[in-house]
mmCIF file of C-alpha atoms in Angstrom:
data_model
loop_
_atom_site.group_PDB
_atom_site.id
_atom_site.type_symbol
_atom_site.label_atom_id
_atom_site.label_comp_id
_atom_site.label_asym_id
_atom_site.label_seq_id
_atom_site.Cartn_x
_atom_site.Cartn_y
_atom_site.Cartn_z
ATOM 1 C CA MET W 1 -54.954 18.425 -50.039
ATOM 2 C CA ALA W 2 -55.616 15.134 -48.100
ATOM 3 C CA LYS W 3 -57.520 12.371 -49.751
ATOM 4 C CA GLY W 4 -61.167 12.450 -48.561
ATOM 5 C CA CYS W 5 -61.124 16.148 -47.990
ATOM 6 C CA ALA W 6 -64.709 17.494 -48.341
ATOM 7 C CA PRO W 7 -65.674 18.898 -51.668
ATOM 8 C CA ILE W 8 -66.550 22.312 -50.080
ATOM 9 C CA THR W 9 -63.104 22.386 -48.750
ATOM 10 C CA ARG W 10 -61.447 21.801 -52.063
ATOM 11 C CA LEU W 11 -63.742 24.346 -53.671
ATOM 12 C CA LEU W 12 -62.861 26.974 -51.078
ATOM 13 C CA LEU W 13 -59.038 26.295 -51.438
ATOM 14 C CA SER W 14 -59.202 26.571 -55.144
ATOM 15 C CA ARG W 15 -61.529 29.583 -55.671
ATOM 16 C CA ARG W 16 -60.288 32.620 -57.684
ATOM 17 C CA PHE W 17 -57.864 35.124 -56.236
ATOM 18 C CA SER W 18 -59.450 38.257 -54.692
ATOM 19 C CA PRO W 19 -59.112 41.351 -56.978
ATOM 20 C CA GLN W 20 -57.673 43.065 -53.967
ATOM 21 C CA ALA W 21 -54.834 40.517 -53.397
ATOM 22 C CA ARG W 22 -51.348 42.089 -53.235
ATOM 23 C CA VAL W 23 -49.452 38.751 -53.411
ATOM 24 C CA ARG W 24 -51.300 35.963 -55.099
ATOM 25 C CA VAL W 25 -49.945 32.689 -53.648
ATOM 26 C CA LEU W 26 -50.790 29.396 -55.467
ATOM 27 C CA ILE W 27 -49.830 25.971 -54.011
ATOM 28 C CA PHE W 28 -49.670 23.091 -56.329
ATOM 29 C CA HIS W 29 -49.844 19.833 -54.186
ATOM 30 C CA HIS W 30 -49.935 16.108 -54.149
ATOM 31 C CA PRO W 31 -53.113 14.769 -52.294
ATOM 32 C CA ASN W 32 -51.788 12.721 -49.437
ATOM 33 C CA ARG W 33 -51.380 13.181 -45.673
ATOM 34 C CA ILE W 34 -47.773 14.028 -45.692
ATOM 35 C CA CYS W 35 -48.127 16.706 -48.309
ATOM 36 C CA TRP W 36 -51.248 18.051 -46.748
ATOM 37 C CA ALA W 37 -49.432 18.382 -43.359
ATOM 38 C CA SER W 38 -46.915 20.697 -44.952
ATOM 39 C CA ILE W 39 -49.236 22.922 -46.782
ATOM 40 C CA TYR W 40 -51.933 23.083 -43.994
ATOM 41 C CA PRO W 41 -50.270 25.920 -41.928
ATOM 42 C CA TYR W 42 -50.439 28.244 -44.958
ATOM 43 C CA PHE W 43 -54.346 28.131 -44.532
ATOM 44 C CA HIS W 44 -54.465 27.793 -40.760
ATOM 45 C CA TYR W 45 -52.375 31.103 -40.533
ATOM 46 C CA ALA W 46 -53.899 32.542 -43.822
ATOM 47 C CA ALA W 47 -55.460 35.737 -42.093
ATOM 48 C CA GLU W 48 -52.064 36.686 -40.544
ATOM 49 C CA LEU W 49 -50.127 35.874 -43.737
ATOM 50 C CA ALA W 50 -52.554 38.314 -45.470
ATOM 51 C CA ASP W 51 -52.088 40.909 -42.903
ATOM 52 C CA ARG W 52 -48.262 40.666 -42.932
ATOM 53 C CA TYR W 53 -47.496 40.079 -46.525
ATOM 54 C CA GLY W 54 -50.694 40.767 -48.451
ATOM 55 C CA ALA W 55 -50.854 37.046 -49.346
ATOM 56 C CA ASP W 56 -54.006 35.658 -50.802
ATOM 57 C CA ILE W 57 -53.416 31.932 -50.802
ATOM 58 C CA ARG W 58 -55.021 29.129 -53.002
ATOM 59 C CA ALA W 59 -54.332 25.488 -53.783
ATOM 60 C CA ARG W 60 -54.551 23.386 -56.844
ATOM 61 C CA PRO W 61 -53.940 19.813 -57.701
ATOM 62 C CA LEU W 62 -50.307 19.279 -58.933
ATOM 63 C CA ALA W 63 -51.893 17.995 -62.074
ATOM 64 C CA ASP W 64 -52.932 21.520 -62.903
ATOM 65 C CA ILE W 65 -49.432 22.736 -63.526
ATOM 66 C CA HIS W 66 -48.872 19.793 -66.023
ATOM 67 C CA SER W 67 -52.040 20.588 -67.823
ATOM 68 C CA ASP W 68 -51.126 24.241 -68.121
ATOM 69 C CA LYS W 69 -54.579 25.234 -66.674
ATOM 70 C CA ALA W 70 -53.216 27.067 -63.689
ATOM 71 C CA PRO W 71 -54.055 30.748 -63.209
ATOM 72 C CA ALA W 72 -51.383 33.499 -62.823
ATOM 73 C CA ALA W 73 -49.889 33.964 -59.377
ATOM 74 C CA ASP W 74 -47.087 36.074 -57.948
ATOM 75 C CA VAL W 75 -45.761 33.055 -55.868
ATOM 76 C CA ILE W 76 -46.025 29.571 -56.614
ATOM 77 C CA LEU W 77 -45.194 26.634 -54.141
ATOM 78 C CA VAL W 78 -44.894 23.292 -55.765
ATOM 79 C CA GLN W 79 -45.156 20.068 -53.624
ATOM 80 C CA PRO W 80 -45.096 16.698 -55.534
ATOM 81 C CA TRP W 81 -44.631 13.443 -53.949
ATOM 82 C CA PHE W 82 -41.199 12.060 -54.175
ATOM 83 C CA THR W 83 -42.087 9.426 -56.974
ATOM 84 C CA GLU W 84 -42.843 12.385 -59.394
ATOM 85 C CA ASP W 85 -40.937 12.483 -62.621
ATOM 86 C CA MET W 86 -38.959 15.642 -61.700
ATOM 87 C CA SER W 87 -37.590 16.324 -65.185
ATOM 88 C CA ARG W 88 -41.217 16.436 -66.429
ATOM 89 C CA LEU W 89 -42.100 18.609 -63.509
ATOM 90 C CA ALA W 90 -39.194 21.051 -64.165
ATOM 91 C CA GLU W 91 -40.522 21.444 -67.693
ATOM 92 C CA ALA W 92 -44.090 22.299 -66.412
ATOM 93 C CA ILE W 93 -42.697 24.891 -64.135
ATOM 94 C CA ALA W 94 -40.613 26.357 -66.914
ATOM 95 C CA ARG W 95 -43.797 26.593 -69.104
ATOM 96 C CA TYR W 96 -45.534 28.311 -66.143
ATOM 97 C CA ARG W 97 -42.751 30.831 -65.682
ATOM 98 C CA ALA W 98 -42.846 31.530 -69.368
ATOM 99 C CA ARG W 99 -46.630 32.230 -69.456
ATOM 100 C CA HIS W 100 -47.046 34.124 -66.048
ATOM 101 C CA ASP W 101 -43.502 35.292 -64.909
ATOM 102 C CA PRO W 102 -44.102 34.716 -61.167
ATOM 103 C CA ASP W 103 -41.880 36.730 -58.846
ATOM 104 C CA ARG W 104 -41.015 33.437 -56.899
ATOM 105 C CA VAL W 105 -41.034 29.651 -57.304
ATOM 106 C CA VAL W 106 -40.648 27.652 -54.233
ATOM 107 C CA PHE W 107 -40.162 23.911 -54.170
ATOM 108 C CA LEU W 108 -41.464 21.960 -51.047
ATOM 109 C CA ASP W 109 -39.737 18.704 -50.877
ATOM 110 C CA SER W 110 -41.779 16.049 -49.258
ATOM 111 C CA ALA W 111 -39.286 13.182 -49.327
ATOM 112 C CA ALA W 112 -38.222 11.493 -46.097
ATOM 113 C CA HIS W 113 -34.651 11.073 -46.996
ATOM 114 C CA VAL W 114 -32.181 13.919 -46.638
ATOM 115 C CA ASP W 115 -30.900 14.467 -50.163
ATOM 116 C CA LEU W 116 -31.664 16.753 -53.037
ATOM 117 C CA ARG W 117 -32.575 14.152 -55.630
ATOM 118 C CA ALA W 118 -34.919 16.577 -57.410
ATOM 119 C CA GLY W 119 -32.218 19.340 -57.365
ATOM 120 C CA ARG W 120 -30.412 18.736 -60.677
ATOM 121 C CA ASP W 121 -33.865 19.012 -62.538
ATOM 122 C CA LEU W 122 -35.223 21.823 -60.632
ATOM 123 C CA ASP W 123 -32.084 24.055 -60.044
ATOM 124 C CA PRO W 124 -32.969 26.184 -63.251
ATOM 125 C CA VAL W 125 -36.542 26.797 -62.414
ATOM 126 C CA VAL W 126 -36.818 27.338 -58.617
ATOM 127 C CA ASP W 127 -35.916 30.245 -56.432
ATOM 128 C CA LEU W 128 -36.208 28.365 -53.088
ATOM 129 C CA TYR W 129 -35.746 24.800 -52.178
ATOM 130 C CA LEU W 130 -37.491 23.899 -48.881
ATOM 131 C CA ARG W 131 -37.082 20.629 -46.754
ATOM 132 C CA LYS W 132 -38.177 19.637 -43.300
ATOM 133 C CA ALA W 133 -34.430 18.761 -42.517
ATOM 134 C CA LEU W 134 -31.152 19.867 -43.973
ATOM 135 C CA PHE W 135 -27.693 18.799 -43.354
ATOM 136 C CA ARG W 136 -26.054 21.160 -40.860
ATOM 137 C CA ASP W 137 -23.023 21.007 -43.073
ATOM 138 C CA ARG W 138 -24.431 21.693 -46.370
ATOM 139 C CA LYS W 139 -21.433 20.186 -48.274
ATOM 140 C CA MET W 140 -22.683 16.789 -47.153
ATOM 141 C CA PHE W 141 -25.390 17.086 -49.870
ATOM 142 C CA GLN W 142 -22.420 16.993 -52.382
ATOM 143 C CA LYS W 143 -21.258 13.509 -51.425
ATOM 144 C CA PRO W 144 -22.053 10.352 -53.471
ATOM 145 C CA ARG W 145 -23.513 7.776 -51.205
ATOM 146 C CA LEU W 146 -23.483 3.979 -51.093
ATOM 147 C CA GLY W 147 -27.032 2.805 -51.942
ATOM 148 C CA ASP W 148 -28.790 6.018 -51.971
ATOM 149 C CA THR W 149 -28.604 8.241 -48.860
ATOM 150 C CA ASN W 150 -26.542 8.944 -45.734
ATOM 151 C CA LEU W 151 -28.748 6.286 -43.940
ATOM 152 C CA THR W 152 -28.386 3.713 -46.688
ATOM 153 C CA GLU W 153 -24.667 4.325 -46.635
ATOM 154 C CA TYR W 154 -24.290 3.813 -42.935
ATOM 155 C CA TYR W 155 -26.539 0.769 -42.366
ATOM 156 C CA MET W 156 -25.497 -1.042 -45.525
ATOM 157 C CA GLU W 157 -21.938 -0.773 -44.318
ATOM 158 C CA LEU W 158 -22.851 -1.780 -40.768
ATOM 159 C CA HIS W 159 -24.723 -4.804 -41.792
ATOM 160 C CA GLY W 160 -22.624 -5.852 -44.745
ATOM 161 C CA ILE W 161 -25.185 -5.117 -47.463
ATOM 162 C CA PRO W 162 -23.667 -4.791 -50.985
ATOM 163 C CA GLY W 163 -24.809 -1.986 -53.248
ATOM 164 C CA GLN W 164 -23.911 0.704 -55.813
ATOM 165 C CA VAL W 165 -22.746 4.266 -55.051
ATOM 166 C CA VAL W 166 -25.478 6.780 -56.104
ATOM 167 C CA ASP W 167 -24.430 10.377 -57.080
ATOM 168 C CA ARG W 168 -26.981 13.041 -56.250
ATOM 169 C CA ARG W 169 -24.663 16.113 -56.396
ATOM 170 C CA VAL W 170 -26.356 19.318 -57.516
ATOM 171 C CA PRO W 171 -25.052 22.630 -58.768
ATOM 172 C CA ASP W 172 -23.408 24.468 -55.911
ATOM 173 C CA GLY W 173 -25.722 27.412 -56.460
ATOM 174 C CA LEU W 174 -28.569 25.499 -55.238
ATOM 175 C CA LEU W 175 -27.111 25.112 -51.799
ATOM 176 C CA THR W 176 -27.567 28.916 -51.278
ATOM 177 C CA ARG W 177 -31.149 28.681 -52.071
ATOM 178 C CA LEU W 178 -31.917 25.891 -49.496
ATOM 179 C CA GLY W 179 -34.263 26.578 -46.727
ATOM 180 C CA LEU W 180 -36.344 24.851 -44.005
ATOM 181 C CA SER W 181 -40.064 24.106 -43.655
ATOM 182 C CA PRO W 182 -41.585 23.055 -40.418
ATOM 183 C CA ASN W 183 -41.577 19.575 -38.943
ATOM 184 C CA PHE W 184 -44.556 17.394 -38.795
ATOM 185 C CA LEU W 185 -45.811 19.325 -35.602
ATOM 186 C CA VAL W 186 -47.831 21.598 -38.043
ATOM 187 C CA ALA W 187 -50.022 18.680 -39.235
ATOM 188 C CA PRO W 188 -53.768 19.513 -38.517
ATOM 189 C CA HIS W 189 -54.245 16.364 -36.345
ATOM 190 C CA LEU W 190 -51.206 17.169 -34.164
ATOM 191 C CA MET W 191 -51.146 21.081 -33.946
ATOM 192 C CA PRO W 192 -54.203 21.389 -31.569
ATOM 193 C CA HIS W 193 -52.730 19.215 -28.995
ATOM 194 C CA PHE W 194 -49.672 21.487 -28.429
ATOM 195 C CA LEU W 195 -52.071 24.282 -27.785
ATOM 196 C CA MET W 196 -53.421 22.601 -24.683
ATOM 197 C CA ASP W 197 -51.841 21.923 -21.162
ATOM 198 C CA ARG W 198 -48.799 19.795 -21.105
ATOM 199 C CA PRO W 199 -49.483 15.979 -20.788
ATOM 200 C CA ASP W 200 -49.463 14.506 -17.316
ATOM 201 C CA THR W 201 -46.166 12.820 -16.581
ATOM 202 C CA GLY W 202 -47.183 11.094 -13.519
ATOM 203 C CA ALA W 203 -47.810 7.377 -13.123
ATOM 204 C CA ARG W 204 -46.733 5.654 -16.407
ATOM 205 C CA PRO W 205 -46.758 1.791 -16.288
ATOM 206 C CA ILE W 206 -44.812 1.312 -19.586
ATOM 207 C CA ASP W 207 -41.124 1.831 -19.361
ATOM 208 C CA LEU W 208 -40.311 1.759 -23.060
ATOM 209 C CA HIS W 209 -42.654 2.206 -25.983
ATOM 210 C CA SER W 210 -41.076 0.148 -28.825
ATOM 211 C CA ARG W 211 -43.516 -0.838 -31.486
ATOM 212 C CA ILE W 212 -41.237 -1.066 -34.512
ATOM 213 C CA ALA W 213 -42.183 -2.119 -38.084
ATOM 214 C CA THR W 214 -39.409 -4.094 -39.610
ATOM 215 C CA GLY W 215 -40.443 -4.895 -43.303
ATOM 216 C CA GLY W 216 -38.959 -2.973 -46.150
ATOM 217 C CA THR W 217 -35.817 -2.831 -48.434
ATOM 218 C CA PRO W 218 -32.823 -4.826 -47.240
ATOM 219 C CA TRP W 219 -30.904 -2.085 -45.387
ATOM 220 C CA TYR W 220 -34.187 -0.788 -43.789
ATOM 221 C CA GLN W 221 -35.115 -4.191 -42.745
ATOM 222 C CA ALA W 222 -31.705 -4.856 -41.125
ATOM 223 C CA MET W 223 -31.657 -1.502 -39.421
ATOM 224 C CA ARG W 224 -35.289 -1.685 -37.972
ATOM 225 C CA SER W 225 -34.893 -5.419 -36.983
ATOM 226 C CA HIS W 226 -31.760 -4.543 -35.073
ATOM 227 C CA ALA W 227 -33.704 -1.637 -33.520
ATOM 228 C CA ALA W 228 -36.577 -3.836 -32.457
ATOM 229 C CA ALA W 229 -33.991 -6.452 -31.155
ATOM 230 C CA VAL W 230 -32.212 -4.104 -28.850
ATOM 231 C CA ALA W 231 -35.517 -2.952 -27.330
ATOM 232 C CA ARG W 232 -36.650 -6.518 -26.717
ATOM 233 C CA ASP W 233 -33.421 -7.469 -24.952
ATOM 234 C CA MET W 234 -34.011 -5.331 -21.804
ATOM 235 C CA PRO W 235 -34.572 -7.728 -18.935
ATOM 236 C CA GLY W 236 -36.511 -5.912 -16.114
ATOM 237 C CA ILE W 237 -37.757 -3.137 -18.484
ATOM 238 C CA LYS W 238 -41.528 -3.227 -19.209
ATOM 239 C CA THR W 239 -41.906 -2.705 -22.966
ATOM 240 C CA THR W 240 -44.733 -2.773 -25.612
ATOM 241 C CA PRO W 241 -45.195 -5.723 -27.947
ATOM 242 C CA GLN W 242 -43.917 -5.332 -31.487
ATOM 243 C CA GLU W 243 -47.040 -5.723 -33.636
ATOM 244 C CA ARG W 244 -48.862 -3.084 -35.248
ATOM 245 C CA ILE W 245 -51.956 -1.407 -33.604
ATOM 246 C CA SER W 246 -54.496 1.303 -34.395
ATOM 247 C CA GLN W 247 -53.475 4.882 -34.167
ATOM 248 C CA PRO W 248 -55.690 5.678 -31.092
ATOM 249 C CA ARG W 249 -54.290 2.681 -29.257
ATOM 250 C CA PHE W 250 -50.798 3.692 -30.196
ATOM 251 C CA LEU W 251 -51.279 7.214 -28.848
ATOM 252 C CA LYS W 252 -52.962 5.730 -25.661
ATOM 253 C CA GLU W 253 -49.918 3.575 -25.157
ATOM 254 C CA LEU W 254 -47.575 6.496 -25.584
ATOM 255 C CA ARG W 255 -49.439 8.466 -22.873
ATOM 256 C CA GLN W 256 -48.783 5.499 -20.505
ATOM 257 C CA SER W 257 -45.069 5.350 -21.548
ATOM 258 C CA LYS W 258 -42.011 6.987 -19.875
ATOM 259 C CA LEU W 259 -39.846 6.489 -23.046
ATOM 260 C CA CYS W 260 -40.466 6.275 -26.721
ATOM 261 C CA TRP W 261 -37.827 4.430 -29.003
ATOM 262 C CA SER W 262 -38.063 6.055 -32.476
ATOM 263 C CA PRO W 263 -35.225 4.773 -34.730
ATOM 264 C CA PHE W 264 -34.914 6.184 -38.157
ATOM 265 C CA GLY W 265 -37.201 5.427 -40.928
ATOM 266 C CA TYR W 266 -36.378 5.871 -44.603
ATOM 267 C CA GLY W 267 -35.304 9.421 -43.305
ATOM 268 C CA GLU W 268 -34.407 10.743 -39.921
ATOM 269 C CA LEU W 269 -37.658 12.701 -39.096
ATOM 270 C CA CYS W 270 -40.525 10.479 -38.076
ATOM 271 C CA TRP W 271 -44.214 11.112 -37.002
ATOM 272 C CA ARG W 272 -43.577 9.198 -33.904
ATOM 273 C CA ASP W 273 -40.962 11.880 -32.682
ATOM 274 C CA ILE W 274 -43.780 14.437 -32.552
ATOM 275 C CA GLU W 275 -46.348 12.018 -31.179
ATOM 276 C CA ALA W 276 -43.826 11.279 -28.339
ATOM 277 C CA PHE W 277 -43.403 15.071 -27.606
ATOM 278 C CA MET W 278 -47.281 15.497 -27.746
ATOM 279 C CA THR W 279 -47.979 12.736 -25.301
ATOM 280 C CA GLY W 280 -45.118 13.325 -22.696
ATOM 281 C CA ALA W 281 -43.079 10.146 -23.536
ATOM 282 C CA VAL W 282 -39.466 11.001 -23.593
ATOM 283 C CA LEU W 283 -38.065 10.425 -27.094
ATOM 284 C CA VAL W 284 -35.100 8.049 -27.419
ATOM 285 C CA LYS W 285 -33.579 8.381 -31.003
ATOM 286 C CA PRO W 286 -30.337 7.984 -32.900
ATOM 287 C CA ASP W 287 -28.209 11.123 -32.788
ATOM 288 C CA MET W 288 -29.657 13.984 -34.767
ATOM 289 C CA SER W 289 -26.796 16.446 -34.430
ATOM 290 C CA HIS W 290 -26.028 16.436 -38.142
ATOM 291 C CA LEU W 291 -29.309 18.048 -39.079
ATOM 292 C CA ASP W 292 -31.067 21.492 -38.993
ATOM 293 C CA SER W 293 -34.860 21.257 -38.603
ATOM 294 C CA LEU W 294 -37.673 23.820 -37.920
ATOM 295 C CA PRO W 295 -38.237 24.493 -35.138
ATOM 296 C CA ASP W 296 -35.218 22.959 -33.466
ATOM 297 C CA LEU W 297 -36.727 20.080 -31.559
ATOM 298 C CA TYR W 298 -33.743 17.795 -31.363
ATOM 299 C CA ARG W 299 -31.587 19.202 -28.564
ATOM 300 C CA PRO W 300 -29.656 16.352 -27.015
ATOM 301 C CA ASN W 301 -30.561 15.572 -23.250
ATOM 302 C CA GLU W 302 -32.959 18.519 -23.394
ATOM 303 C CA THR W 303 -35.606 17.465 -25.696
ATOM 304 C CA TYR W 304 -34.701 13.940 -26.538
ATOM 305 C CA LEU W 305 -32.065 11.321 -25.356
ATOM 306 C CA PRO W 306 -29.764 10.519 -28.329
ATOM 307 C CA VAL W 307 -28.138 7.056 -28.800
ATOM 308 C CA ARG W 308 -25.364 5.922 -31.289
ATOM 309 C CA TRP W 309 -26.368 4.961 -34.722
ATOM 310 C CA ASP W 310 -25.340 1.432 -34.170
ATOM 311 C CA PHE W 311 -27.446 1.284 -30.980
ATOM 312 C CA SER W 312 -24.406 0.143 -28.916
ATOM 313 C CA ASP W 313 -25.361 2.470 -26.064
ATOM 314 C CA PHE W 314 -29.065 2.009 -26.395
ATOM 315 C CA GLY W 315 -29.487 -0.209 -23.146
ATOM 316 C CA ASP W 316 -27.361 2.121 -21.022
ATOM 317 C CA VAL W 317 -29.178 5.188 -22.049
ATOM 318 C CA VAL W 318 -32.644 3.606 -21.373
ATOM 319 C CA ARG W 319 -31.603 2.271 -17.909
ATOM 320 C CA GLN W 320 -29.909 5.598 -16.839
ATOM 321 C CA ALA W 321 -32.907 7.480 -17.951
ATOM 322 C CA LEU W 322 -35.533 5.363 -16.069
ATOM 323 C CA ALA W 323 -33.369 5.655 -12.963
ATOM 324 C CA GLN W 324 -33.955 9.458 -13.045
ATOM 325 C CA PRO W 325 -37.574 10.193 -13.218
ATOM 326 C CA GLU W 326 -37.037 13.950 -12.437
ATOM 327 C CA ILE W 327 -34.874 14.374 -15.490
ATOM 328 C CA LEU W 328 -37.421 12.570 -17.552
ATOM 329 C CA ARG W 329 -40.151 14.921 -16.450
ATOM 330 C CA ARG W 330 -38.009 17.928 -17.320
ATOM 331 C CA ILE W 331 -37.012 16.640 -20.795
ATOM 332 C CA ALA W 332 -40.742 15.760 -21.475
ATOM 333 C CA ALA W 333 -41.835 19.327 -20.476
ATOM 334 C CA THR W 334 -39.053 20.918 -22.533
ATOM 335 C CA ALA W 335 -39.792 18.908 -25.661
ATOM 336 C CA PHE W 336 -43.519 19.775 -25.393
ATOM 337 C CA ASP W 337 -42.869 23.400 -24.668
ATOM 338 C CA ALA W 338 -40.448 23.585 -27.795
ATOM 339 C CA CYS W 339 -43.406 22.600 -29.968
ATOM 340 C CA SER W 340 -46.013 24.588 -28.153
ATOM 341 C CA ASP W 341 -43.979 27.887 -28.190
ATOM 342 C CA TYR W 342 -43.368 27.606 -31.933
ATOM 343 C CA LEU W 343 -47.157 27.250 -32.515
ATOM 344 C CA ALA W 344 -48.392 29.626 -29.846
ATOM 345 C CA ALA W 345 -46.164 32.392 -31.117
ATOM 346 C CA HIS W 346 -47.277 31.815 -34.665
ATOM 347 C CA ARG W 347 -43.629 31.602 -35.811
ATOM 348 C CA PHE W 348 -44.650 30.018 -38.917
ATOM 349 C CA VAL W 349 -45.789 33.468 -40.267
ATOM 350 C CA GLU W 350 -42.341 34.840 -39.636
ATOM 351 C CA ASP W 351 -40.687 31.951 -41.301
ATOM 352 C CA CYS W 352 -42.634 32.566 -44.385
ATOM 353 C CA ALA W 353 -40.694 35.788 -45.050
ATOM 354 C CA PRO W 354 -38.225 34.330 -47.482
ATOM 355 C CA GLN W 355 -41.179 32.854 -49.655
ATOM 356 C CA LEU W 356 -43.711 35.925 -49.373
ATOM 357 C CA SER W 357 -41.724 39.075 -48.478
ATOM 358 C CA PHE W 358 -40.221 41.093 -51.438
ATOM 359 C CA ALA W 359 -40.588 44.451 -53.052
ATOM 360 C CA ARG W 360 -43.122 44.681 -55.823
#
């Protein structure tokens, strides 16, 4: 769970399973904000998961699976940080399977980049491999990439950055065990906002929100610097400054903005995407048509405005959008509703069926 979580919360989440539990579910997690955002809905919807699947859900620090202290469970979900030694983790999962023989082992991939870098190690020991985003064409996972990922390959080639080809291909059988976990909208600090009324899309004095951090690895710095530059080069368009500000000020600005520019980070999905939907700023983002995500929040010209990956049409897309305020209001409403409908209908509970529904 997140760092700074109250001791009483840690105690409640890690208490013993109920003797009446039909399906004991144990989540091993890394303690940071991104990992907590992914496992939070299991506890938010705990009562409904219990009613539907008989699930009794508990959480333990990831260290417990390495130390072999973890109790028996019918389903385990394992969520490390992407820096974890995956071969060592695979050995720990194998030991757990040998001791407790769980019905299902589910891996929750917290990495931003869309690849299966843990797949070779984990293939023998996991039944499901879940990510926030998957290539729509699953065969794309089997392509060696310049630099590291599909993003490094594209932007290294675009900006003339040299590098080595990295091969992250996995056994073909793992591709049949891939699944989706929800986008960042299920984070505890974002979810409540989508269960309120739509944001006001009336008077918004900022045309384009474009605070873009540019520091990082060479390809990332080149891509983000380019993204920041195209937003600055917009005569007649009122934009935000570039420097970093506090989260409350950031969200206040978004609520005053008509458009939000959200280039890729180290992966395609960004917190800023959901924050734009939440605040009524229309998302402008490099084309996302190559990915599946849950729920489907990236519908071109319905929930966001796509631009080319080289940003060559960025100015045209922004100016055309600002000239059509009614269309902007429609897109903002559709994007907010796509998030709100997923949460209001408790669709996460249904989406857990592959993990929690099985004959005992």
